[in-house]
């Protein structure tokens, strides 16, 4: 009968649980696999032996190999991957604290699972990653019936490890940019809190193409260089109107700001971060109805 031996130095608990979990499903189909466990120095070895051929069942050897591969790939993805990410991070980037390391690893995991842009893709991405590992294990078991789990990961899953390294590198870049942004926001808030108020109330009204106008409490347009359409039309470059609006509001130095739009959310979030309690969103008025117009009468 076919025998496969799997050794591990650190993950015997995870491997044991997963092997016996998979075993329960095979028993329901009349396939019996006997698992013996013994120590070989620092190595915990699981001796898996197919004990019963179910009559009429084809490809029994492949089913046995797939059982082993499914258990191993599950342990790698769910129990070892986090430690691999941490090892890569600490070996390449030694400047971060333990708390920062945890944040970066979480960001790297989100990247691997596409949680940043497509929440529903997280499970699919994880399954795809597991399936690639499973196929590598099946290829290995075609020619070998002994395996060191840690050695297999280190020497046979080079592409997978490279994928984890790329995820860490990009997560570190994102983390640094995010921290720089937070520091920038902090400085802006400090400046805003200490500057002298120039306008008690400003209404921010949006027009077509996400252009904005600032109105005072009497409904009069506040002239501002950052939002001057004539000047902007003369500038031969791609303009970020979100940044222009932030600059215009900082220059106007209002005590209170009312936004007469709910989209785009991409500008509302930084406005709230910077101006905090000064910001409120109107629930509907004549200014809100101007959102799709070309100009203010």
mmCIF file of N, CA, C and O in Angstrom, residues 108-147:
data_model
loop_
_atom_site.group_PDB
_atom_site.id
_atom_site.type_symbol
_atom_site.label_atom_id
_atom_site.label_comp_id
_atom_site.label_asym_id
_atom_site.label_seq_id
_atom_site.Cartn_x
_atom_site.Cartn_y
_atom_site.Cartn_z
ATOM 1 N N UNK A 108 0.165 43.820 3.784
ATOM 2 C CA UNK A 108 0.666 42.857 2.797
ATOM 3 C C UNK A 108 -0.354 41.742 2.564
ATOM 4 O O UNK A 108 -0.579 41.319 1.421
ATOM 5 N N UNK A 109 -0.980 41.284 3.649
ATOM 6 C CA UNK A 109 -2.006 40.246 3.527
ATOM 7 C C UNK A 109 -3.191 40.767 2.731
ATOM 8 O O UNK A 109 -3.760 40.055 1.884
ATOM 9 N N UNK A 110 -3.578 42.021 2.982
ATOM 10 C CA UNK A 110 -4.663 42.630 2.213
ATOM 11 C C UNK A 110 -4.306 42.684 0.730
ATOM 12 O O UNK A 110 -5.162 42.457 -0.131
ATOM 13 N N UNK A 111 -3.062 43.005 0.437
ATOM 14 C CA UNK A 111 -2.627 43.047 -0.960
ATOM 15 C C UNK A 111 -2.717 41.660 -1.590
ATOM 16 O O UNK A 111 -3.195 41.509 -2.719
ATOM 17 N N UNK A 112 -2.246 40.665 -0.885
ATOM 18 C CA UNK A 112 -2.302 39.299 -1.408
ATOM 19 C C UNK A 112 -3.738 38.864 -1.690
ATOM 20 O O UNK A 112 -4.006 38.124 -2.634
ATOM 21 N N UNK A 113 -4.658 39.336 -0.867
ATOM 22 C CA UNK A 113 -6.059 38.928 -0.994
ATOM 23 C C UNK A 113 -6.927 39.955 -1.708
ATOM 24 O O UNK A 113 -8.155 39.835 -1.716
ATOM 25 N N UNK A 114 -6.290 40.988 -2.292
ATOM 26 C CA UNK A 114 -7.000 42.010 -3.047
ATOM 27 C C UNK A 114 -8.037 42.742 -2.220
ATOM 28 O O UNK A 114 -9.022 43.246 -2.749
ATOM 29 N N UNK A 115 -7.848 42.807 -0.893
ATOM 30 C CA UNK A 115 -8.844 43.471 -0.047
ATOM 31 C C UNK A 115 -8.851 44.973 -0.244
ATOM 32 O O UNK A 115 -9.819 45.639 0.104
ATOM 33 N N UNK A 116 -7.783 45.518 -0.816
ATOM 34 C CA UNK A 116 -7.701 46.969 -0.999
ATOM 35 C C UNK A 116 -8.744 47.449 -1.995
ATOM 36 O O UNK A 116 -9.373 48.484 -1.828
ATOM 37 N N UNK A 117 -8.955 46.687 -3.062
ATOM 38 C CA UNK A 117 -9.833 47.177 -4.122
ATOM 39 C C UNK A 117 -11.081 46.332 -4.315
ATOM 40 O O UNK A 117 -12.126 46.843 -4.672
ATOM 41 N N UNK A 118 -10.991 45.007 -4.058
ATOM 42 C CA UNK A 118 -12.128 44.146 -4.347
ATOM 43 C C UNK A 118 -12.337 43.182 -3.189
ATOM 44 O O UNK A 118 -11.735 42.121 -3.129
ATOM 45 N N UNK A 119 -13.210 43.557 -2.302
ATOM 46 C CA UNK A 119 -13.412 42.774 -1.082
ATOM 47 C C UNK A 119 -13.861 41.354 -1.383
ATOM 48 O O UNK A 119 -13.448 40.399 -0.735
ATOM 49 N N UNK A 120 -14.715 41.181 -2.408
ATOM 50 C CA UNK A 120 -15.240 39.857 -2.718
ATOM 51 C C UNK A 120 -14.184 38.927 -3.300
ATOM 52 O O UNK A 120 -14.400 37.720 -3.407
ATOM 53 N N UNK A 121 -13.037 39.466 -3.709
ATOM 54 C CA UNK A 121 -12.004 38.654 -4.332
ATOM 55 C C UNK A 121 -11.067 37.991 -3.325
ATOM 56 O O UNK A 121 -10.221 37.189 -3.705
ATOM 57 N N UNK A 122 -11.202 38.324 -2.041
ATOM 58 C CA UNK A 122 -10.230 37.844 -1.058
ATOM 59 C C UNK A 122 -10.202 36.321 -0.981
ATOM 60 O O UNK A 122 -9.136 35.707 -0.960
ATOM 61 N N UNK A 123 -11.373 35.698 -0.926
ATOM 62 C CA UNK A 123 -11.427 34.242 -0.817
ATOM 63 C C UNK A 123 -10.909 33.603 -2.094
ATOM 64 O O UNK A 123 -10.150 32.636 -2.067
ATOM 65 N N UNK A 124 -11.310 34.161 -3.245
ATOM 66 C CA UNK A 124 -10.875 33.614 -4.531
ATOM 67 C C UNK A 124 -9.366 33.661 -4.641
ATOM 68 O O UNK A 124 -8.716 32.699 -5.062
ATOM 69 N N UNK A 125 -8.768 34.782 -4.274
ATOM 70 C CA UNK A 125 -7.318 34.928 -4.364
ATOM 71 C C UNK A 125 -6.602 33.921 -3.480
ATOM 72 O O UNK A 125 -5.591 33.333 -3.870
ATOM 73 N N UNK A 126 -7.118 33.707 -2.299
ATOM 74 C CA UNK A 126 -6.502 32.761 -1.369
ATOM 75 C C UNK A 126 -6.582 31.338 -1.916
ATOM 76 O O UNK A 126 -5.620 30.556 -1.823
ATOM 77 N N UNK A 127 -7.720 30.995 -2.503
ATOM 78 C CA UNK A 127 -7.887 29.656 -3.091
ATOM 79 C C UNK A 127 -6.930 29.462 -4.260
ATOM 80 O O UNK A 127 -6.315 28.399 -4.414
ATOM 81 N N UNK A 128 -6.777 30.506 -5.092
ATOM 82 C CA UNK A 128 -5.859 30.409 -6.221
ATOM 83 C C UNK A 128 -4.430 30.186 -5.743
ATOM 84 O O UNK A 128 -3.686 29.380 -6.328
ATOM 85 N N UNK A 129 -4.039 30.890 -4.689
ATOM 86 C CA UNK A 129 -2.701 30.745 -4.141
ATOM 87 C C UNK A 129 -2.505 29.330 -3.584
ATOM 88 O O UNK A 129 -1.474 28.698 -3.791
ATOM 89 N N UNK A 130 -3.524 28.845 -2.900
ATOM 90 C CA UNK A 130 -3.455 27.490 -2.356
ATOM 91 C C UNK A 130 -3.375 26.461 -3.474
ATOM 92 O O UNK A 130 -2.605 25.487 -3.381
ATOM 93 N N UNK A 131 -4.148 26.640 -4.541
ATOM 94 C CA UNK A 131 -4.154 25.666 -5.633
ATOM 95 C C UNK A 131 -2.802 25.579 -6.330
ATOM 96 O O UNK A 131 -2.376 24.492 -6.743
ATOM 97 N N UNK A 132 -2.114 26.717 -6.457
ATOM 98 C CA UNK A 132 -0.790 26.686 -7.075
ATOM 99 C C UNK A 132 0.185 25.868 -6.219
ATOM 100 O O UNK A 132 1.002 25.108 -6.740
ATOM 101 N N UNK A 133 0.082 26.031 -4.899
ATOM 102 C CA UNK A 133 0.936 25.263 -3.993
ATOM 103 C C UNK A 133 0.565 23.787 -4.048
ATOM 104 O O UNK A 133 1.428 22.900 -4.070
ATOM 105 N N UNK A 134 -0.741 23.506 -4.077
ATOM 106 C CA UNK A 134 -1.215 22.122 -4.137
ATOM 107 C C UNK A 134 -0.651 21.402 -5.359
ATOM 108 O O UNK A 134 -0.211 20.243 -5.270
ATOM 109 N N UNK A 135 -0.641 22.075 -6.503
ATOM 110 C CA UNK A 135 -0.116 21.465 -7.722
ATOM 111 C C UNK A 135 1.384 21.200 -7.612
ATOM 112 O O UNK A 135 1.883 20.176 -8.102
ATOM 113 N N UNK A 136 2.105 22.119 -6.956
ATOM 114 C CA UNK A 136 3.541 21.905 -6.733
ATOM 115 C C UNK A 136 3.763 20.664 -5.862
ATOM 116 O O UNK A 136 4.690 19.873 -6.101
ATOM 117 N N UNK A 137 2.931 20.480 -4.859
ATOM 118 C CA UNK A 137 3.068 19.318 -3.975
ATOM 119 C C UNK A 137 2.747 18.029 -4.720
ATOM 120 O O UNK A 137 3.446 17.010 -4.588
ATOM 121 N N UNK A 138 1.706 18.060 -5.552
ATOM 122 C CA UNK A 138 1.354 16.874 -6.336
ATOM 123 C C UNK A 138 2.485 16.476 -7.277
ATOM 124 O O UNK A 138 2.786 15.280 -7.431
ATOM 125 N N UNK A 139 3.115 17.459 -7.903
ATOM 126 C CA UNK A 139 4.255 17.167 -8.778
ATOM 127 C C UNK A 139 5.379 16.503 -7.995
ATOM 128 O O UNK A 139 6.018 15.548 -8.472
ATOM 129 N N UNK A 140 5.608 17.005 -6.785
ATOM 130 C CA UNK A 140 6.676 16.457 -5.938
ATOM 131 C C UNK A 140 6.365 15.011 -5.548
ATOM 132 O O UNK A 140 7.248 14.140 -5.567
ATOM 133 N N UNK A 141 5.101 14.752 -5.189
ATOM 134 C CA UNK A 141 4.717 13.418 -4.735
ATOM 135 C C UNK A 141 4.704 12.391 -5.859
ATOM 136 O O UNK A 141 4.619 11.182 -5.604
ATOM 137 N N UNK A 142 4.778 12.847 -7.089
ATOM 138 C CA UNK A 142 4.872 11.919 -8.215
ATOM 139 C C UNK A 142 6.188 11.157 -8.194
ATOM 140 O O UNK A 142 6.286 10.029 -8.701
ATOM 141 N N UNK A 143 7.222 11.775 -7.619
ATOM 142 C CA UNK A 143 8.557 11.152 -7.649
ATOM 143 C C UNK A 143 9.122 10.876 -6.262
ATOM 144 O O UNK A 143 10.099 10.136 -6.130
ATOM 145 N N UNK A 144 8.540 11.466 -5.222
ATOM 146 C CA UNK A 144 9.050 11.280 -3.867
ATOM 147 C C UNK A 144 7.895 10.961 -2.923
ATOM 148 O O UNK A 144 6.787 11.469 -3.086
ATOM 149 N N UNK A 145 8.177 10.159 -1.911
ATOM 150 C CA UNK A 145 7.140 9.867 -0.912
ATOM 151 C C UNK A 145 7.548 10.323 0.485
ATOM 152 O O UNK A 145 6.930 9.965 1.476
ATOM 153 N N UNK A 146 8.625 11.123 0.551
ATOM 154 C CA UNK A 146 9.057 11.717 1.815
ATOM 155 C C UNK A 146 9.204 13.225 1.617
ATOM 156 O O UNK A 146 9.694 13.671 0.580
ATOM 157 N N UNK A 147 8.818 13.961 2.638
ATOM 158 C CA UNK A 147 8.852 15.418 2.487
ATOM 159 C C UNK A 147 9.098 16.087 3.832
ATOM 160 O O UNK A 147 8.491 15.708 4.849
#
